[in-house]
GROMACS .gro file of C-alpha atoms in nm:
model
  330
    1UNK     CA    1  -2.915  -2.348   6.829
    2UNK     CA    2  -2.709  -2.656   6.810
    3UNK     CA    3  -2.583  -2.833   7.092
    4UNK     CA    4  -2.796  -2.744   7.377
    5UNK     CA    5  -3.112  -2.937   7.287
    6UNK     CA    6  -3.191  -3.320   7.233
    7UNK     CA    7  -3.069  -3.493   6.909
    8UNK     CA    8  -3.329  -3.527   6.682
    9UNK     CA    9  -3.424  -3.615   6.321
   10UNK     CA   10  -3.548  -3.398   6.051
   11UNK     CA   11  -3.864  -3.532   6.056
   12UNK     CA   12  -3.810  -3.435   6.475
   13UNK     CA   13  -3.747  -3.098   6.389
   14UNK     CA   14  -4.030  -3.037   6.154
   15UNK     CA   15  -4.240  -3.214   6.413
   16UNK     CA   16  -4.080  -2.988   6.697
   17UNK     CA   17  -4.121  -2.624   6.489
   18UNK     CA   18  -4.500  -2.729   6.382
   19UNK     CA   19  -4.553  -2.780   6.808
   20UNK     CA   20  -4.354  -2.459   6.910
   21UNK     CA   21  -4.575  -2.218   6.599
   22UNK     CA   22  -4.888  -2.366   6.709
   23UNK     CA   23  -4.786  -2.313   7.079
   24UNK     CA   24  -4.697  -1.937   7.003
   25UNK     CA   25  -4.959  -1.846   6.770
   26UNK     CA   26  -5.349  -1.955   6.761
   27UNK     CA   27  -5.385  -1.866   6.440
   28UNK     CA   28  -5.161  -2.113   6.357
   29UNK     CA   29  -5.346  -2.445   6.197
   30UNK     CA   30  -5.242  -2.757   6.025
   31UNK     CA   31  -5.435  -2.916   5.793
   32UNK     CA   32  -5.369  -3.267   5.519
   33UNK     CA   33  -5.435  -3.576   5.489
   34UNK     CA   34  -5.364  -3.843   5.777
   35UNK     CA   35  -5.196  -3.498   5.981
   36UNK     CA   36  -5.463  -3.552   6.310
   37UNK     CA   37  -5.523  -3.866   6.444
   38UNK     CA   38  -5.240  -4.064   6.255
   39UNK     CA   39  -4.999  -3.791   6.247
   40UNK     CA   40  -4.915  -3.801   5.901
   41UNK     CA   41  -4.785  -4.037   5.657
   42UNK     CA   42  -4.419  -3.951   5.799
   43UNK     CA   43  -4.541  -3.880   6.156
   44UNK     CA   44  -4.434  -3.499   6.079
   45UNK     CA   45  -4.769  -3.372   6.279
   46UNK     CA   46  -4.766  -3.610   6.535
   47UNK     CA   47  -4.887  -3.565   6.839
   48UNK     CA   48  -5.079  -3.238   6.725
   49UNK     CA   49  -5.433  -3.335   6.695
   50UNK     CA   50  -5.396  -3.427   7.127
   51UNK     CA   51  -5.257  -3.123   7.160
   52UNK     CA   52  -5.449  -2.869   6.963
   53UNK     CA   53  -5.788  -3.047   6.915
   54UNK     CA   54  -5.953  -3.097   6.594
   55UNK     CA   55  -5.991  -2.733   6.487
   56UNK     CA   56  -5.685  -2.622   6.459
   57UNK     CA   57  -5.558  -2.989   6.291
   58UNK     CA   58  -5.766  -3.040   6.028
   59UNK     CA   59  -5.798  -3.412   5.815
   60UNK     CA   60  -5.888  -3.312   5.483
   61UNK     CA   61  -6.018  -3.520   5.183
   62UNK     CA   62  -5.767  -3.657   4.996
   63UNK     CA   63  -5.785  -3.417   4.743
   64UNK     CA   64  -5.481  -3.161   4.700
   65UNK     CA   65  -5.615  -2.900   4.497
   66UNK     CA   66  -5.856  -2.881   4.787
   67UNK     CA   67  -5.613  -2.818   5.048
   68UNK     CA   68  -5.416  -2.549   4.892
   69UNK     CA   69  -5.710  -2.354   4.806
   70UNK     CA   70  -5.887  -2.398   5.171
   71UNK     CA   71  -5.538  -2.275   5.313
   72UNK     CA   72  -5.513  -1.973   5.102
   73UNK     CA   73  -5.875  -1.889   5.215
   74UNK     CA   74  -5.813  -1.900   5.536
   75UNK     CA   75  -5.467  -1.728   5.541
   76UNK     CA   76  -5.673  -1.441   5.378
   77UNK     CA   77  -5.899  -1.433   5.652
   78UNK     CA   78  -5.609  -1.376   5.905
   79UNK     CA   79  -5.501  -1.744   5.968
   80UNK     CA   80  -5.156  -1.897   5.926
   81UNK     CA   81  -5.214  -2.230   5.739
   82UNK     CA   82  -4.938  -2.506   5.747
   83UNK     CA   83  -5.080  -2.763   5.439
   84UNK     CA   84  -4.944  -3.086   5.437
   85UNK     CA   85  -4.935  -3.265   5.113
   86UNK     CA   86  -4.835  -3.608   5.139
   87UNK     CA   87  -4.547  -3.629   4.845
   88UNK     CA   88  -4.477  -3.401   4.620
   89UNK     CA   89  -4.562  -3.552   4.329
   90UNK     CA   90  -4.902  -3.495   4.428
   91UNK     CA   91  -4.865  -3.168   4.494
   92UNK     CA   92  -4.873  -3.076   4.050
   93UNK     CA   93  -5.219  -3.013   4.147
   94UNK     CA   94  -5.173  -2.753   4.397
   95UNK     CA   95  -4.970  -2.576   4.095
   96UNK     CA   96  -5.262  -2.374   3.987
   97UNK     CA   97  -5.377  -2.243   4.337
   98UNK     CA   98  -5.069  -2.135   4.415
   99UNK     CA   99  -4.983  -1.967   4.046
  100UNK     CA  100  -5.287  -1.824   4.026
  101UNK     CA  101  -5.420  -1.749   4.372
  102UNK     CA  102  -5.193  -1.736   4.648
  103UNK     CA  103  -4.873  -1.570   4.505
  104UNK     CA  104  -5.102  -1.295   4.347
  105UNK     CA  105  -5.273  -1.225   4.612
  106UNK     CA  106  -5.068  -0.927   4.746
  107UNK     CA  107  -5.032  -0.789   4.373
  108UNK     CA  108  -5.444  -0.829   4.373
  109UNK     CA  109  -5.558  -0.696   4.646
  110UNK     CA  110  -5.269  -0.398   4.627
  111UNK     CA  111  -5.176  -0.484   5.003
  112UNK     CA  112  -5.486  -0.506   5.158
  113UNK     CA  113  -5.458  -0.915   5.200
  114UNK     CA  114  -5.173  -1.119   5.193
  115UNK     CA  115  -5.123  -1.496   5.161
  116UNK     CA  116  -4.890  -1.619   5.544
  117UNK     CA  117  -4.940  -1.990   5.443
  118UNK     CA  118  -4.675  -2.255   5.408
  119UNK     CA  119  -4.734  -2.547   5.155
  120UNK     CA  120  -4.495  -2.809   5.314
  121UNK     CA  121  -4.446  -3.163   5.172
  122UNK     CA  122  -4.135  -3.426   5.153
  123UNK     CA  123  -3.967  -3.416   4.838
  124UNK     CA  124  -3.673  -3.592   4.647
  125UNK     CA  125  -3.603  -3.998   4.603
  126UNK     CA  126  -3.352  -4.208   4.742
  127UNK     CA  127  -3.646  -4.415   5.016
  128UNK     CA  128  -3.686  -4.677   4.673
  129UNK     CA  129  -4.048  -4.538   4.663
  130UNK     CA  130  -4.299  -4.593   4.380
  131UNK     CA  131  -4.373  -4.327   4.075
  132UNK     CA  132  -4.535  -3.975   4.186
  133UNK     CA  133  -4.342  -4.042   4.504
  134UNK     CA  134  -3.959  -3.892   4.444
  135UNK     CA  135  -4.038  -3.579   4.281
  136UNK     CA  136  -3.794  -3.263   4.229
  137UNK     CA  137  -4.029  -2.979   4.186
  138UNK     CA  138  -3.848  -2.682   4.337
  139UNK     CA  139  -3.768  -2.522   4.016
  140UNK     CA  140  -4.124  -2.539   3.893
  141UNK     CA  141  -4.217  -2.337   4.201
  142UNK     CA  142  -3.933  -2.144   4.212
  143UNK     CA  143  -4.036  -2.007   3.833
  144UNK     CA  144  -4.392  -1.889   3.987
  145UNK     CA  145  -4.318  -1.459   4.137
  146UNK     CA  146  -4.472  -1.411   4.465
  147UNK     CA  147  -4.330  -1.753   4.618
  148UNK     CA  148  -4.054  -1.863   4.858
  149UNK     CA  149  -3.944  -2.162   4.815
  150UNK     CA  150  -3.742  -2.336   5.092
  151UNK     CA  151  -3.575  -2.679   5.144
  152UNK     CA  152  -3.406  -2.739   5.436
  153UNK     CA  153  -3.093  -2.976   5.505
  154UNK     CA  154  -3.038  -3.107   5.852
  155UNK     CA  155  -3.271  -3.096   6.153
  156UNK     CA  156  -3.127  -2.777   6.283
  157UNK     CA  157  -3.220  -2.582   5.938
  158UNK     CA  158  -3.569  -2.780   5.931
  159UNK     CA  159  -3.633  -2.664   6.283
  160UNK     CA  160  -3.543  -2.256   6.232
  161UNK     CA  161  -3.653  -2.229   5.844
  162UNK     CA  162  -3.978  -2.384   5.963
  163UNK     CA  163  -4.051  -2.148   6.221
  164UNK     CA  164  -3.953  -1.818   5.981
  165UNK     CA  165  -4.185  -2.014   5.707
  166UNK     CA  166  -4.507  -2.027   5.894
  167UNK     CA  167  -4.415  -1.655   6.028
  168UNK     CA  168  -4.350  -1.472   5.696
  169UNK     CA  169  -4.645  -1.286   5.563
  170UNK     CA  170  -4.646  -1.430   5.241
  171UNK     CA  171  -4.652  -1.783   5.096
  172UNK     CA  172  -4.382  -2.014   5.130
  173UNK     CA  173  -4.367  -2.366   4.957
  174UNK     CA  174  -4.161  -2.589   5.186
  175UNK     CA  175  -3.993  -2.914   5.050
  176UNK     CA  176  -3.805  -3.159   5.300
  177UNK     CA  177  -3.566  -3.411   5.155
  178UNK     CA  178  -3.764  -3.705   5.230
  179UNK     CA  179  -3.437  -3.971   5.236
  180UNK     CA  180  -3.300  -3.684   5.510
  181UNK     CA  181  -3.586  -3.736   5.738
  182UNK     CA  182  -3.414  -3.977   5.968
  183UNK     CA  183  -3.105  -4.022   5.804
  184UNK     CA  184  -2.924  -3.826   6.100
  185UNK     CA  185  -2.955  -3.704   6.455
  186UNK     CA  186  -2.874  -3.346   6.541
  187UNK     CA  187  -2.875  -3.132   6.888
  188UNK     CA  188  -3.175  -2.866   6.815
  189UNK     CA  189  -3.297  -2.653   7.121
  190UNK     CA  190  -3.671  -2.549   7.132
  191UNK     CA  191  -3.616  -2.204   7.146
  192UNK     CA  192  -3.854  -2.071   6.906
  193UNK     CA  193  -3.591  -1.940   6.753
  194UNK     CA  194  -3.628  -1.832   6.346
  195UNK     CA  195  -3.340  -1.926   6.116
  196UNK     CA  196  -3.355  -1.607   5.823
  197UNK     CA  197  -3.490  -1.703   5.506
  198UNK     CA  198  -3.325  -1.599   5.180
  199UNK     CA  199  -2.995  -1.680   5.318
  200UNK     CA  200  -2.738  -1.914   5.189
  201UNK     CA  201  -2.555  -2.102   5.478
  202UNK     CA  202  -2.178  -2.183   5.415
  203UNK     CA  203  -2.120  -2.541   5.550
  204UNK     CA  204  -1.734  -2.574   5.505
  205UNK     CA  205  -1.511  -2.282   5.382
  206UNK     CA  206  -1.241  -2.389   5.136
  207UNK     CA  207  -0.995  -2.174   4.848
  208UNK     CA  208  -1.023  -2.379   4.578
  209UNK     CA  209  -1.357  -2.484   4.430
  210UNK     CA  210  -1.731  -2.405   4.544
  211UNK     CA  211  -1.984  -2.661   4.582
  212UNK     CA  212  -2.330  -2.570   4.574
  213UNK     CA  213  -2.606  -2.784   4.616
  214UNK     CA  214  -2.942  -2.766   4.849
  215UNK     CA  215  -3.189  -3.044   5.040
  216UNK     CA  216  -3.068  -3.377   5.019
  217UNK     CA  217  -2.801  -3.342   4.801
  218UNK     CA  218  -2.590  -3.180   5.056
  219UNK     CA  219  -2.518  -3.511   5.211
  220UNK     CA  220  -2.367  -3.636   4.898
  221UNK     CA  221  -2.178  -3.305   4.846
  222UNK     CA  222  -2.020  -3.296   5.173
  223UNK     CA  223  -1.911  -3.631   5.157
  224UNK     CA  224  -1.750  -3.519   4.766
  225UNK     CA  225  -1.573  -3.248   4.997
  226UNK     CA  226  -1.410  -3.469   5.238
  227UNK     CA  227  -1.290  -3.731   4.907
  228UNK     CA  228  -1.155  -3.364   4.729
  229UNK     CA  229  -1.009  -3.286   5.041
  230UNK     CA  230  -0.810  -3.643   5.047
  231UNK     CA  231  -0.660  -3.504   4.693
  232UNK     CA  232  -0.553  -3.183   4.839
  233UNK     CA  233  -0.846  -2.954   4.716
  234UNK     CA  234  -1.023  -2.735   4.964
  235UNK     CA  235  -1.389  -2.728   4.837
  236UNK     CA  236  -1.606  -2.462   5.031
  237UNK     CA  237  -1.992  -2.591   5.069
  238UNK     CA  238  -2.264  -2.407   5.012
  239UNK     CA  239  -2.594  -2.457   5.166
  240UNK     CA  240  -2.869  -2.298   4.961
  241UNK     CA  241  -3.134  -2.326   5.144
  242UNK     CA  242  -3.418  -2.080   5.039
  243UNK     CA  243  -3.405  -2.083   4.659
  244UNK     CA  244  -3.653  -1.829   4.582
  245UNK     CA  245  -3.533  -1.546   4.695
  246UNK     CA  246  -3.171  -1.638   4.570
  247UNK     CA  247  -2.909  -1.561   4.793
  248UNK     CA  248  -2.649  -1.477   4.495
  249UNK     CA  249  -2.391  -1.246   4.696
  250UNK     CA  250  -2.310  -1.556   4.937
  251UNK     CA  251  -2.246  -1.780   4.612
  252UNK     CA  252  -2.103  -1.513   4.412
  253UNK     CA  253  -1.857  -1.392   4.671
  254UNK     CA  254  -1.739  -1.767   4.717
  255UNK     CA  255  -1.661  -1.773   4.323
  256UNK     CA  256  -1.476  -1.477   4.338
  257UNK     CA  257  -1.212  -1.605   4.555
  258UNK     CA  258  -1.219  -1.987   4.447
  259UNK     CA  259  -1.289  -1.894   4.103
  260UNK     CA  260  -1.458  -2.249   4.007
  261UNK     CA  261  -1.767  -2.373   4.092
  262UNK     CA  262  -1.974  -2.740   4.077
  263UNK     CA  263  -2.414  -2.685   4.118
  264UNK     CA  264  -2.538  -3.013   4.254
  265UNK     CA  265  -2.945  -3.083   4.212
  266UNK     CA  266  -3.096  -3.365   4.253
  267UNK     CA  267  -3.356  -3.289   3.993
  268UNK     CA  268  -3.385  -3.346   3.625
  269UNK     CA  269  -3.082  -3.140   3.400
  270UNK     CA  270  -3.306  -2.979   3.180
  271UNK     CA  271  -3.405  -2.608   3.291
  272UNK     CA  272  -3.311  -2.736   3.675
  273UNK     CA  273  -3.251  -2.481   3.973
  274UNK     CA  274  -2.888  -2.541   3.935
  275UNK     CA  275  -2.897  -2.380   3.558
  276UNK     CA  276  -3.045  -2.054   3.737
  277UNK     CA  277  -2.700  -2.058   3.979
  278UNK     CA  278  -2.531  -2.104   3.669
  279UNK     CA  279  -2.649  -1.813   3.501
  280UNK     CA  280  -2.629  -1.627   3.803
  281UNK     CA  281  -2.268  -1.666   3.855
  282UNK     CA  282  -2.224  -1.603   3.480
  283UNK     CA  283  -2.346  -1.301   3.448
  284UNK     CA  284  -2.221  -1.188   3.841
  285UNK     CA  285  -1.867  -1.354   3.858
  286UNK     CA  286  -1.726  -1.394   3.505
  287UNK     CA  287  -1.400  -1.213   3.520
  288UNK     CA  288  -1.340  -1.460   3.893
  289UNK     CA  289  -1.426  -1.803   3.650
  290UNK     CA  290  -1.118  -2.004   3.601
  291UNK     CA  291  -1.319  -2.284   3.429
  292UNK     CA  292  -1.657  -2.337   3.292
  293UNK     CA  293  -1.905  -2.406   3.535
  294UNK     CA  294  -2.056  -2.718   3.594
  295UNK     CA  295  -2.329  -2.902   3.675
  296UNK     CA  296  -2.397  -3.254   3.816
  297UNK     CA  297  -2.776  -3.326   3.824
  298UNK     CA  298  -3.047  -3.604   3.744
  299UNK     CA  299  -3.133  -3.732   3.446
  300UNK     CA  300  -3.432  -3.570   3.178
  301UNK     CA  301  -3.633  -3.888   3.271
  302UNK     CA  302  -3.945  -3.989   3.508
  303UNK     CA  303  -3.765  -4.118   3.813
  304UNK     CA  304  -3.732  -4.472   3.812
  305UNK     CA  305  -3.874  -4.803   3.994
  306UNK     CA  306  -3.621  -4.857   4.301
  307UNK     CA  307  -3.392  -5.122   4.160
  308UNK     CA  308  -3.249  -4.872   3.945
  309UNK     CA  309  -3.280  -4.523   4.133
  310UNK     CA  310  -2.885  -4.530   4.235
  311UNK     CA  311  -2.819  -4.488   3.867
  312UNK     CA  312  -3.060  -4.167   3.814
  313UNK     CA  313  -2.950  -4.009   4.171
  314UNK     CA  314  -2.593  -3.788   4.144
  315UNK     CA  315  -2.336  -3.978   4.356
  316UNK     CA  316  -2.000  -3.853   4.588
  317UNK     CA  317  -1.822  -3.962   4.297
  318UNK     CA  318  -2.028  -3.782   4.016
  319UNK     CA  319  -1.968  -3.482   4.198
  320UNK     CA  320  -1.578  -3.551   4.242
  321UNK     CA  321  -1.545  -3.637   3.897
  322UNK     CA  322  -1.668  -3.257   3.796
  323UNK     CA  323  -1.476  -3.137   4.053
  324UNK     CA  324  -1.173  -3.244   3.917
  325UNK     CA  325  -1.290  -3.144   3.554
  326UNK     CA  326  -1.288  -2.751   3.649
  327UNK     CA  327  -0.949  -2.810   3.888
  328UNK     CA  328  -0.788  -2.952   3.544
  329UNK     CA  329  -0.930  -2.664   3.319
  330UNK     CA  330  -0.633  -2.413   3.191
   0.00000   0.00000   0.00000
């Protein structure tokens, strides 16, 4: 996919996959607050509403619980719903729709309906943003059965996750790294193309240590690869990618032939995604481990103001630090 299209941001890509669905697919709507006329409060939608017209790009209310449950009404009545919630720290109020209405209803209604929205909203800190707008979520979603939860990691992966999101029968919650969003510039070709979901991607191969980390984090993790790699240590890089389904035989298979591995969140410690991994790999790849497994994460506190987020979010050198703890282990 890369390569043959114009560079764009991840913000671009979103933008581009949310044009191409609609384009493809009438019953393909968007619908938040700000996404028509303004194009959202990142510009993810814009240029929609002129496109599609006001009934397939809906201004809501704000009110959130209010657009999750309008979107799992309509994907029951044959629609596919793209909901746009602004940050997700507003989205804790979406928490009971989707718990209790749109990942049950498959398991309700025994087959007969089924729930092909996608709950999309920027995620994460690292923009120096105020409270309720840096949130790490994913694992709170993740816990809830009847979800997929995705986070993409570059424009490319935005662009083809996207497009497999708003296409999979069932509901998807979709978080994009919000300090990502125009961080880079990356070739992605319109091509309608679908990346699969509930796939790990391996970003950089490597013998002697795995890295695994998803959304923004990556950025810090690849750039712990290249300092690790200065030292002599090959680290391969895992993308994640959809965390819910798991991809475990990707990360497990990686373990088994570097035999040490470092899970990188971005979210608080404290029953994080990255303990799952752990667990995961403890139970799958024990007799490969060659060191305990760590884990380099947030902190068990509210995000803070900007002037001190640095300190709360895990840095190249946090992660190279671990790193180097499991290379010394005997």
């Amino acid at each position: 996919m890369s390569g043959t299209g114009a560079e764009i941001s991840l913000v671009g890509a979103v933008n581009l996959a949310l044009k191409r669905a609609m384009a493809d697919d009438p019953a393909v709507l968007v619908l938040g607050e700000d996404v028509g006329i303004d194009g959202g409060v990142f510009r993810a939608t814009e240029g929609l509403w002129q496109l599609y017209g006001e009934t397939r790009v809906l201004d809501t209310p704000l009110a959130e619980v209010s657009i999750a449950g309008v979107a799992i009404g309509l994907a029951a009545q044959g629609f596919r719903p793209v909901a746009e919630i602004q940050f997700t720290g507003f989205a804790y109020p979406c928490v009971d729709q989707m718990i209790n209405h749109a990942s049950r209803l498959r398991t309700r209604t025994q087959g007969r309906l089924t729930c092909p929205m996608v709950l999309r909203s920027p995620g994460g800190g690292g923009i120096r943003a105020i409270e309720h707008h840096s949130e790490s979520p994913e694992a709170i979603f993740a816990h809830m059965p009847g979800l997929r939860v995705v986070m993409p990691s570059s424009p490319a992966r935005a662009y083809g996750l996207l497009l497999s999101a708003i296409r999979d029968p069932d509901p998807v919650v979709f978080i994009e790294p919000t300090r990502l969003y125009r961080a880079a510039r990356e070739a992605v070709a319109d091509t309608g193309e679908g990346l699969p979901l509930d796939t790990c991607f391996v970003l950089r191969e490597g013998r002697d240590l795995t890295l695994v980390s998803w959304g923004a984090m990556l950025k810090e993790t690849l750039e712990a690869a290249d300092l690790l790699s200065d030292q002599g240590i090959a680290a391969e890089v895992i993308d994640v990618a959809t965390l819910k389904p798991l991809d475990e035989k990707t990360i497990l298979d990686s373990v088994a032939r570097t035999g040490r591995v470092v899970v990188v969140q971005e979210a608080p410690i404290t029953c994080g995604y990255g303990a799952e991994i752990a667990a995961r790999v403890a139970t799958g790849a024990l007799t490969s481990l060659l060191a305990p497994i760590q884990r380099v994460a947030g902190c068990d506190t509210v995000m803070p103001y900007p002037r001190t987020e640095e300190h709360y979010m895990p840095s190249a050198a946090r992660i190279v630090a671990a790193a180097n703890r499991v290379m010394a282990y005997t």
